[in-house]
Coordinates of C-alpha atoms in Angstrom, one line a residue:
X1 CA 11.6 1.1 -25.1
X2 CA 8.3 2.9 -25.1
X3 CA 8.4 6.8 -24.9
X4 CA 7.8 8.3 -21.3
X5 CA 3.9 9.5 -21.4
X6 CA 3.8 13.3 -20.9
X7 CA 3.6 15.4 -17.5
X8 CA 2.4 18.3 -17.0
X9 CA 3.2 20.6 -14.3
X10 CA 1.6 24.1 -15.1
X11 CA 2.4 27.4 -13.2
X12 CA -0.8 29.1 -11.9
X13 CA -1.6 32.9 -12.8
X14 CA 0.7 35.4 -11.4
X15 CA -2.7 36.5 -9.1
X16 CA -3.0 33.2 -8.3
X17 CA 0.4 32.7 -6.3
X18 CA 0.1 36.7 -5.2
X19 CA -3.1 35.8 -3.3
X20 CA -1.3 32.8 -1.9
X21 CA 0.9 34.7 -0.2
X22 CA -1.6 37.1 0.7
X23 CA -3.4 34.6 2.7
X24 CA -0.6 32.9 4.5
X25 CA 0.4 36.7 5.5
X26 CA -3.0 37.7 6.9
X27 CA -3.7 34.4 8.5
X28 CA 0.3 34.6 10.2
X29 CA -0.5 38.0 11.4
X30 CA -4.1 37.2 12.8
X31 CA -1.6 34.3 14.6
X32 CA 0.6 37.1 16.1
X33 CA -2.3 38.5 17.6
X34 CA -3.5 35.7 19.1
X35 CA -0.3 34.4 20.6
X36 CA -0.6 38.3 22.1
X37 CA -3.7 37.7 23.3
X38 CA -3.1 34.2 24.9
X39 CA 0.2 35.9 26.7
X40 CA -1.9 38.5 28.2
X41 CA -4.2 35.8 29.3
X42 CA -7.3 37.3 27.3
X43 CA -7.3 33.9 25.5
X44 CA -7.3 30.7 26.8
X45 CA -4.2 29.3 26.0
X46 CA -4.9 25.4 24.5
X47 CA -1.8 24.1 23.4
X48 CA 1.0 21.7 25.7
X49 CA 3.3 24.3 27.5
X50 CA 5.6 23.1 30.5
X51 CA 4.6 22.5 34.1
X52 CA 5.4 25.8 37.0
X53 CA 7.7 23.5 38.5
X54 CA 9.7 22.5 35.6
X55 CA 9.7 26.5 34.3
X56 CA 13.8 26.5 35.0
X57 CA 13.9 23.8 33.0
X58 CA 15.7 23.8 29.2
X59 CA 11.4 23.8 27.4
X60 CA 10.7 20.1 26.0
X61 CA 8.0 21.7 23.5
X62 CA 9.4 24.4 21.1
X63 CA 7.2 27.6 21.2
X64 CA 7.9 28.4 17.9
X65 CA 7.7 25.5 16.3
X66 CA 4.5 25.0 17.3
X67 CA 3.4 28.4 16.1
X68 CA 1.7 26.5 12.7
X69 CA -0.1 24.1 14.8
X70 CA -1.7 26.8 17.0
X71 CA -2.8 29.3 14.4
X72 CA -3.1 28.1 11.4
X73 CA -3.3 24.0 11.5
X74 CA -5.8 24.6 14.4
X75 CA -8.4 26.8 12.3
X76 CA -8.7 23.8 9.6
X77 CA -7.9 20.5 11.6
X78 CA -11.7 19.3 10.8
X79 CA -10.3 18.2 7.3
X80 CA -8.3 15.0 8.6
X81 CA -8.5 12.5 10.8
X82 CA -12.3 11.5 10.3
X83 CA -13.5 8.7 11.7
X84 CA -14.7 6.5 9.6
X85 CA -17.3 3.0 10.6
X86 CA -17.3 1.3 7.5
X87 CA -14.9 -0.8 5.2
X88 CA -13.1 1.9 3.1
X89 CA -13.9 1.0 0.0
X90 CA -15.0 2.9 -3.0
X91 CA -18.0 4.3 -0.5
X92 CA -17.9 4.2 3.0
X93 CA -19.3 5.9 6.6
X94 CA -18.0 8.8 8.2
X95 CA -18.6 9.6 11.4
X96 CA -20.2 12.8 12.0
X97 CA -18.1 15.2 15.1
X98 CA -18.6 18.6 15.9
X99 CA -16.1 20.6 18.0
X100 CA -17.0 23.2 20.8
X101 CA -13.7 25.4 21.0
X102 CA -12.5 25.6 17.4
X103 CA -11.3 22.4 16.6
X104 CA -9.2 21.7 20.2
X105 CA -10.8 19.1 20.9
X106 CA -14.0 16.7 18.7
X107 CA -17.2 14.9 19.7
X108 CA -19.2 12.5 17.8
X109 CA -22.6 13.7 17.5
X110 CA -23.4 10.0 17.3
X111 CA -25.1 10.2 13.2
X112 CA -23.0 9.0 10.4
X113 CA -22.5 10.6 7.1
X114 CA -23.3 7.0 4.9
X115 CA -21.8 6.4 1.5
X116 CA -19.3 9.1 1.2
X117 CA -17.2 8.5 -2.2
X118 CA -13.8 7.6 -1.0
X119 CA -11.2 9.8 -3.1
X120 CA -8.2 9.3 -0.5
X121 CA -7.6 6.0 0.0
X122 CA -4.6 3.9 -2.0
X123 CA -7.1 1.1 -2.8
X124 CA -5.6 1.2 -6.5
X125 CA -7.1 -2.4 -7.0
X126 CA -10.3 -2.3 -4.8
X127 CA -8.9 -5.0 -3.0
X128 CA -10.0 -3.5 0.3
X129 CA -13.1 -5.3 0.3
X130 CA -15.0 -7.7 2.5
X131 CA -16.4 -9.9 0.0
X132 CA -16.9 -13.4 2.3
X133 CA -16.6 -15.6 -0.8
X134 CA -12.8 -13.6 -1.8
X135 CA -12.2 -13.7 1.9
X136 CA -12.5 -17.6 2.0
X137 CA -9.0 -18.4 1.8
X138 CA -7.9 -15.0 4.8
X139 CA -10.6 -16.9 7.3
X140 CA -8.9 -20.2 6.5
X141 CA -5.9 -19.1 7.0
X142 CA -6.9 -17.4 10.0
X143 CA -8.2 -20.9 11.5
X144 CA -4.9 -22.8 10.7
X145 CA -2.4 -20.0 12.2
X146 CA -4.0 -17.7 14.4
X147 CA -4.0 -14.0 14.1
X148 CA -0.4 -13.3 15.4
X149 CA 2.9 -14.8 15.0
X150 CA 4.3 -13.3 18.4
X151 CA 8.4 -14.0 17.2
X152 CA 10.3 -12.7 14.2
X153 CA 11.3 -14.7 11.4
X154 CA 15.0 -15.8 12.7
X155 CA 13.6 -17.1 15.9
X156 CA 10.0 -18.9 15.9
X157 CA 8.3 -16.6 13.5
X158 CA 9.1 -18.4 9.5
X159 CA 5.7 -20.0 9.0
X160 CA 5.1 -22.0 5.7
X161 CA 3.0 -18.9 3.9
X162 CA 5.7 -16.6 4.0
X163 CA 8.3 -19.0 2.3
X164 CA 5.5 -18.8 -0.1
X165 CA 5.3 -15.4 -0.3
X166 CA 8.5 -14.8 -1.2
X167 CA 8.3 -17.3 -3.8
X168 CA 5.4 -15.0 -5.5
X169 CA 6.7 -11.9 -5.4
X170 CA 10.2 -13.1 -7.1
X171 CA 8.2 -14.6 -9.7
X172 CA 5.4 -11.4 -9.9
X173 CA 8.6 -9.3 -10.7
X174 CA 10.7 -11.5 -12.6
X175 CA 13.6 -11.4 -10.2
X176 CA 15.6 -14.3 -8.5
X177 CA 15.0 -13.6 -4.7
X178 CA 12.6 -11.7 -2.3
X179 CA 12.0 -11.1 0.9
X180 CA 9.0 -9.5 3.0
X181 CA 8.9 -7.2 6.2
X182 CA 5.5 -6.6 8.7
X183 CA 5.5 -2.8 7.6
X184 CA 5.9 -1.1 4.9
X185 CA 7.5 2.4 6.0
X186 CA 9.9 0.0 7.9
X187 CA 11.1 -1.7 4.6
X188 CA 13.1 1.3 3.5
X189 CA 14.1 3.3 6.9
X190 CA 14.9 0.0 8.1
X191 CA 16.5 -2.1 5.1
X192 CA 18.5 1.4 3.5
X193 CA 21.1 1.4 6.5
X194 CA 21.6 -2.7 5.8
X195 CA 23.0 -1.5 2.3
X196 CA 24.9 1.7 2.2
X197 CA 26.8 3.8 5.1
X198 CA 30.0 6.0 6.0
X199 CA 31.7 6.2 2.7
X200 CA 29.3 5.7 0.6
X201 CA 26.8 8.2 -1.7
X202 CA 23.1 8.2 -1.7
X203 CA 21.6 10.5 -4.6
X204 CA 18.3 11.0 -4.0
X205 CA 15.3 12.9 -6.0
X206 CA 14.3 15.8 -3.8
X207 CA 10.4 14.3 -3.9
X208 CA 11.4 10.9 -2.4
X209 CA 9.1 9.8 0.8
X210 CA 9.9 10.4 4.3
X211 CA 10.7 6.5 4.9
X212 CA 13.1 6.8 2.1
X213 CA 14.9 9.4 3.8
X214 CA 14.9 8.4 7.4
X215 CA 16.5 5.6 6.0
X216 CA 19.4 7.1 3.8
X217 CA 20.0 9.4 7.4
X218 CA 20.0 6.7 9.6
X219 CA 22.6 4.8 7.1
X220 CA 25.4 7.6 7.7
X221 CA 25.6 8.2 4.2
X222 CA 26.7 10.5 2.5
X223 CA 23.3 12.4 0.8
X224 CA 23.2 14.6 -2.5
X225 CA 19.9 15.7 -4.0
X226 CA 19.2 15.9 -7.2
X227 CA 15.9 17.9 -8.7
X228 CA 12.8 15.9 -9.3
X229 CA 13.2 13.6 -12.2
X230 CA 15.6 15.8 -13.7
X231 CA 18.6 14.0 -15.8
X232 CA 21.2 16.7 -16.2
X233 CA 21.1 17.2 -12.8
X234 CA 21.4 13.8 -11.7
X235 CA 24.0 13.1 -14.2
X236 CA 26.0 16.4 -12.8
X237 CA 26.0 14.6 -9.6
X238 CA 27.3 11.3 -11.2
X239 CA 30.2 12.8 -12.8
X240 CA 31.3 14.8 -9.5
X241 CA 31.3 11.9 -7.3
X242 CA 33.3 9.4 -10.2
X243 CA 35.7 12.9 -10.9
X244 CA 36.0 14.0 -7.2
X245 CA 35.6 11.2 -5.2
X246 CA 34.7 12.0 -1.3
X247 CA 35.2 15.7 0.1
X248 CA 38.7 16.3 1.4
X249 CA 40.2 12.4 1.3
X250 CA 39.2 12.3 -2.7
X251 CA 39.0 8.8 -2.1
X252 CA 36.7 6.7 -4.6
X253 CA 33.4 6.4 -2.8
X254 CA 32.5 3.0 -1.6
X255 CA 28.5 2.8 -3.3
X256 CA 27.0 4.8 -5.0
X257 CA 23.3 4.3 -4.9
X258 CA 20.4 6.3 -6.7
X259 CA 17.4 6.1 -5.1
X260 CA 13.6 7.1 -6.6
X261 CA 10.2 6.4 -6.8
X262 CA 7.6 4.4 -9.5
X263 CA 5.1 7.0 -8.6
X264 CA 5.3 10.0 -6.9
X265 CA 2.7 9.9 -4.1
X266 CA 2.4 13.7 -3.7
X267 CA 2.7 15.0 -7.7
X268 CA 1.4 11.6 -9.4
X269 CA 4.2 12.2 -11.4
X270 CA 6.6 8.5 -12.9
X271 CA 10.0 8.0 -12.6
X272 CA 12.0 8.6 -15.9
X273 CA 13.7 5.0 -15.5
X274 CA 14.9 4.1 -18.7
X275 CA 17.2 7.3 -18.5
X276 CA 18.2 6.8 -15.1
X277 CA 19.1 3.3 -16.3
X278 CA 21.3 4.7 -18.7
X279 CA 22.7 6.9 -16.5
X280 CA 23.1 3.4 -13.4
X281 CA 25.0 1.5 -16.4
X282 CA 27.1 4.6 -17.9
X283 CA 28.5 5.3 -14.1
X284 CA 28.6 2.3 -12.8
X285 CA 26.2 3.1 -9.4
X286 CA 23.5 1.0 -8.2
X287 CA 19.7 1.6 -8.7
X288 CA 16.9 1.8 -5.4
X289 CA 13.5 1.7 -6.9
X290 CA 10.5 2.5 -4.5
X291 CA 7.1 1.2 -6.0
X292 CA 5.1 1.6 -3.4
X293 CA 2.2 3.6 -5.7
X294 CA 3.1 1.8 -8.8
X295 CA 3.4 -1.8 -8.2
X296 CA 0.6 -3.8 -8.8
X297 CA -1.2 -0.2 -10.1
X298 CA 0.6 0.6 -13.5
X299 CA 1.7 -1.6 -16.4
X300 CA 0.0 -3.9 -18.5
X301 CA -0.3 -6.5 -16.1
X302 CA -0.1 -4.4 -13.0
X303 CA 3.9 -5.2 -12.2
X304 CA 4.9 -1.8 -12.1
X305 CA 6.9 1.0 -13.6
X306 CA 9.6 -2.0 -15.2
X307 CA 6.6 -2.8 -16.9
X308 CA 5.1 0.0 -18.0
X309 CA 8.8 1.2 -19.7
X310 CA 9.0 -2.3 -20.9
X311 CA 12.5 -3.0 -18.8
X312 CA 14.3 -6.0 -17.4
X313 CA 13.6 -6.3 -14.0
X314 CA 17.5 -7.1 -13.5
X315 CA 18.5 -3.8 -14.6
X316 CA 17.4 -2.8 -10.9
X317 CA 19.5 -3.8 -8.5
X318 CA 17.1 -3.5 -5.4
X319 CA 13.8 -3.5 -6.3
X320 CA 11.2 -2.5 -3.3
X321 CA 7.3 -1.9 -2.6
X322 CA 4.4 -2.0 -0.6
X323 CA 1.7 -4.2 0.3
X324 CA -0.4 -1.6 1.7
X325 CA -1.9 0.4 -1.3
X326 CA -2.4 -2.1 -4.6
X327 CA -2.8 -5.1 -2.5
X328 CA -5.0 -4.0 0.3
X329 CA -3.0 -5.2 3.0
X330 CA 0.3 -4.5 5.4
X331 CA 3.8 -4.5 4.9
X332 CA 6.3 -4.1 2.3
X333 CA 9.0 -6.2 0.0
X334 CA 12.3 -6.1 -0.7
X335 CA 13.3 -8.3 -4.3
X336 CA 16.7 -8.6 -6.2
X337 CA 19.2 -11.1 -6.8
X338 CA 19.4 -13.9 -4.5
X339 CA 23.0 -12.4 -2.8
X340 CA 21.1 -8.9 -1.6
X341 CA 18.2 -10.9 -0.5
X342 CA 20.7 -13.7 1.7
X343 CA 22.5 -10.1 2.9
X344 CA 19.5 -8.3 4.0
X345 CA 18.2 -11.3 5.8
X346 CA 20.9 -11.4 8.7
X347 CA 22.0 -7.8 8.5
X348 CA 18.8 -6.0 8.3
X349 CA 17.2 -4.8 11.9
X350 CA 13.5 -5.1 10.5
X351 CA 14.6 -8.7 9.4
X352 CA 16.7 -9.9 12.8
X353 CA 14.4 -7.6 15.0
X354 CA 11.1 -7.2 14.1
X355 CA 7.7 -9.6 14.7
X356 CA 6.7 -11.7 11.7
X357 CA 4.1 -10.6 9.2
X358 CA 0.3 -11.5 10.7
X359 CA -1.1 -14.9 8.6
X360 CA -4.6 -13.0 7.5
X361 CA -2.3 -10.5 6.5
X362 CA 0.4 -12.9 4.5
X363 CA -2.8 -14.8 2.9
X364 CA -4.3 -11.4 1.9
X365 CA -1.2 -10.7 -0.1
X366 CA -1.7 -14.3 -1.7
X367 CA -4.9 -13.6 -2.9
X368 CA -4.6 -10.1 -4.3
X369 CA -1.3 -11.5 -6.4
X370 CA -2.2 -14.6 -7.5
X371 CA -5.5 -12.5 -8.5
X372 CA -3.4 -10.6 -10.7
X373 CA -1.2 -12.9 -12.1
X374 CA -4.2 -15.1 -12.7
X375 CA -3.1 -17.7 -10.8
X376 CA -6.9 -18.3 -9.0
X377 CA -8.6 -19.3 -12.5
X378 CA -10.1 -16.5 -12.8
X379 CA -9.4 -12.8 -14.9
X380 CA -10.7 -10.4 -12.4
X381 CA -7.2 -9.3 -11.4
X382 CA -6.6 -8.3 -14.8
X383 CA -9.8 -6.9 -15.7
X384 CA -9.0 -4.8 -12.4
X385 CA -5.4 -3.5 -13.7
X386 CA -7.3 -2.4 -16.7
X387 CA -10.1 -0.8 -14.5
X388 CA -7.8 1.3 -13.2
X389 CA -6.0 2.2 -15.9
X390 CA -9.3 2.9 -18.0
X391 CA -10.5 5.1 -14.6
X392 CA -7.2 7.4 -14.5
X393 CA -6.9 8.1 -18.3
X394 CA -11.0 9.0 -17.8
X395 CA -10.2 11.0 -15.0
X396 CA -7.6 12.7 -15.8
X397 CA -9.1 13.9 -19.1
X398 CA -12.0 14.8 -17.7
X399 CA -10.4 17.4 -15.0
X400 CA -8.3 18.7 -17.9
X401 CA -11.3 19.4 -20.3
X402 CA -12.7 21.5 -17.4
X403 CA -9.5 23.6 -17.0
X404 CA -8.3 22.8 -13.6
X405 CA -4.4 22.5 -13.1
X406 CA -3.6 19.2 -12.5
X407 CA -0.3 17.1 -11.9
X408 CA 1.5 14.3 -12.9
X409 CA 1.3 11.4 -15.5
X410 CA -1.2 10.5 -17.9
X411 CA -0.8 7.0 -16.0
X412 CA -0.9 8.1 -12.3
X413 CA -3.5 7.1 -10.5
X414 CA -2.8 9.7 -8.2
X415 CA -3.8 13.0 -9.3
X416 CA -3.2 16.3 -7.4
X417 CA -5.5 19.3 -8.6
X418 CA -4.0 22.4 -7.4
X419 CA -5.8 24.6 -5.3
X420 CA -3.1 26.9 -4.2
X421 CA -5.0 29.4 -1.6
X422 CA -4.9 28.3 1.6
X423 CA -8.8 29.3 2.2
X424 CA -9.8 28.0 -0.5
X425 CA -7.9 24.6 0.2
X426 CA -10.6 24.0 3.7
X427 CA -13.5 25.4 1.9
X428 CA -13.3 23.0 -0.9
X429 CA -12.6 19.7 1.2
X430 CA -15.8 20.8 3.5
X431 CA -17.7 21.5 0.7
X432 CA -17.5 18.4 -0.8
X433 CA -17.6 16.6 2.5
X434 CA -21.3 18.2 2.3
X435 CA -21.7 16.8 -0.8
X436 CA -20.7 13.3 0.1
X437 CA -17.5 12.9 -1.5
X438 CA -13.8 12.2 0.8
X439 CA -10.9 14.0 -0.2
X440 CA -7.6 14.5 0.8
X441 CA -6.0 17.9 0.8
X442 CA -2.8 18.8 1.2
X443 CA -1.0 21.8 2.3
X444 CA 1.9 23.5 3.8
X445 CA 4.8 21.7 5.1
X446 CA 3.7 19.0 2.9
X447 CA 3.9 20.5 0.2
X448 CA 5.6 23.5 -1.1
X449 CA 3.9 26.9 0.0
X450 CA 2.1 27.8 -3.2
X451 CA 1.1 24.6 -4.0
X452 CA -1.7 23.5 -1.5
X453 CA -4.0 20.6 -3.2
X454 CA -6.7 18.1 -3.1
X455 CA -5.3 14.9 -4.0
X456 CA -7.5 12.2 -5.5
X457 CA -6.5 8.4 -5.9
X458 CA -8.3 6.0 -8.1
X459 CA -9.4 2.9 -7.5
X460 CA -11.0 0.2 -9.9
X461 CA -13.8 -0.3 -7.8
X462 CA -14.5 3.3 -8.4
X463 CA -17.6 3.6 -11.1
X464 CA -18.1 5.6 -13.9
X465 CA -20.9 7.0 -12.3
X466 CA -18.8 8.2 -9.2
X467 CA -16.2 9.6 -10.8
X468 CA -18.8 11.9 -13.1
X469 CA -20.4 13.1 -9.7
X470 CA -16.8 13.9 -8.4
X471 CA -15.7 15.9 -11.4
X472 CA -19.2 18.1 -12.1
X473 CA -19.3 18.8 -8.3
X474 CA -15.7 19.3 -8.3
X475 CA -16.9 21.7 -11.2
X476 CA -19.9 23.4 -9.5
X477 CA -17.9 24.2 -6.2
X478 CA -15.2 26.0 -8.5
X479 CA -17.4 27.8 -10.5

């Protein structure tokens, strides 16, 4: 089995994190005093509060709880949510807003910022694109079916390209059975439940995505969490639950099931899977793998982390991903042997409940995978896997040479470059912004407090070209 590539996840200077602080204090404080200033009615008070004639009642809106939005979300909303009025591809059009009360409320000035780099969107493959002679086979498709399906799959919604789809994905990741969902998020709050509930144990790494745990909660599971990517701890968890059993019945607990991610979408760091394989066969538990991020972006051929660690597919009991990053369309997968597949499709509420996958959407996904597996005749699916690959390692080395902190893999094509102080954070993404580059930065609750970043994602339609202008006015801003 190949070796795990390194990760690096470097502390910053002791300064570093006491400036942190320092700014998150000042700017809390200076919140304080507004709050003050908007009870005394010297400010004008923005945010939803109740109605007078509903002031008896129990509040709908938590005051507190909104206090981050009001003071400190408030100062710095410009960063997200642009508008943009192009396709987002490796360039595209942002719309150009001004706000006349500090980022309340936004109007378009009606000028457009053209060709900004795109640095934030999960276009791993560049298959976002709107190439008419790619798109052939989407507008044909389009002509045959129509745009929606209008009924889900159990009632008049099972067209003839979804069979099909299936049939691809099973044999893309070497599995027996698959089966597809409209949305993506849905595919693990909704699917999780159809698998595990009271009795049984979900151990989950503390990094996993919000769908992945509205799903385990929803379940009525039982939840432990182990620390990201971190065997000892996982395997501490392991031996309680075989040794212990459930809490006060010590009866043996009905499924055990370890759920992680390919890539981590926030740290760019990979799953450690051959060693939680180990771990799956030694205690007998059964294996969730999310590859949403890594599926169709890492690995030789582009079929994920199993790949990339040169596993047997079949060592993963339930095998899911996306089709919204690598693939540049909607909705997710779930894959495994045929007798998870036949479960989920009558017990899973996304399956029995929700509308069918759109036909522009289901050829999309056609296109991009047989693209990749080289099923079209042609090599520009690989040649794009390699892209990608040959645009992170770049990258990534890049950003290190010039001394910035960065996080994750040497194979993520996610990678988060700390910026830590919260003023520094806005400055940066408006800076470049000016500059004509997108980015995405990330703060608190996202992430931890101390760890605000700007999180670039790679794309192989991305050119050397752009990613040099990225990196030296990346460099120029920070010195």
């Amino acid at each position: 089995v190949p070796m795990p590539r390194p990760e690096s996840f470097e502390n910053p200077p002791m300064y570093v994190a006491v400036m942190t602080y320092l700014g998150f204090g000042i700017v809390t404080l200076f919140g304080y005093f507004r709050d003050f200033l908007r009870a005394v009615g010297l400010e004008k008070c923005h945010i939803a509060r109740e109605r007078e004639e509903q002031k008896d009642f129990v509040p709908l809106y938590q005051d507190f709880e909104n206090f981050y939005t009001r003071n400190l979300y408030m100062r710095v909303r410009d960063n997200w949510n642009r508008p943009i009025c192009s396709l987002p591809g490796p360039v595209f059009d942002v719309m150009e807003r001004v706000s006349p009360d500090y980022n309340w409320t936004f109007s378009l000035t009606g000028k457009t910022i053209d060709d900004v780099i795109n640095m934030g969107s999960y276009n791993y493959l560049g298959f976002a694109e709107n190439d008419g002679d790619f798109l052939k086979t989407v507008a044909d498709r389009t002509q045959q079916y129509g745009l929606g399906v209008c009924s889900t799959r159990q009632e008049m919604g099972n067209l003839a390209i979804h069979e099909e789809l299936e049939q691809l994905v099973a044999s893309f990741l070497g599995v027996e059975s698959s089966m597809i969902f409209g949305m993506g998020f849905a595919t693990n709050s909704m699917n999780i439940p159809a698998l595990v509930g009271k009795g049984c144990l979900i151990l989950s790494d503390e990094l996993n995505h919000t769908s992945l745990i509205l799903g385990a909660r929803l379940s009525g599971a039982t939840i432990w969490v182990f620390k990201h990517n971190n065997m000892q701890s996982l395997e501490r968890l392991l031996r309680e639950a075989v040794c212990s059993g459930q809490p006060r019945t010590h009866r043996p607990w009905r499924k055990v099931l370890i759920m992680v991610e390919g890539i981590y979408s926030m740290e760019g760091s990979v799953v450690r899977l051959p060693d939680i394989v180990a771990l799956k066969k030694k205690y007998k538990a059964y294996l969730y793998l999310d590859e949403a991020h890594s599926i169709g972006a890492v690995g030789p051929t582009g079929r994920g982390v199993t790949e990339l660690f040169g596993l047997d597919p079949s060592d993963i009991d339930v095998m899911m991903g996306t089709f919204t990053k690598s693939f540049g369309a909607a909705g997710g997968y779930i894959a495994g042997k045929k007798e998870l597949v036949d479960h989920l499709r009558s017990h899973s509420h996304s399956a029995v409940y929700a509308s069918a996958m759109s036909p522009p959407v289901t050829e999309q996904i056609l296109r991009a995978m047989k693209c990749i597996m080289g099923l079209d005749g042609t090599t520009v699916g690989q040649a794009r896997v390699h892209q990608l690959a040959e645009n992170t390692r770049y990258f990534r080395s890049r950003l290190q040479e010039m001394g910035f902190i960065i996080y994750g893999n040497d194979d993520s094509p996610v990678v988060p470059i700390l910026l830590y102080m919260p003023g520094k954070v806005v400055a940066f993404s408006r800076a470049m912004l000016k500059r004509k580059i997108g980015v995405v930065v990330v703060g608190f609750p996202a992430t931890p407090i101390t760890e605000a970043r700007a999180r670039f994602c790679l794309s192989a339609a991305h050119t050397k070209a752009m990613l040099d202008q990225v990196s030296t006015t990346h460099f120029e801003l920070d010195s």
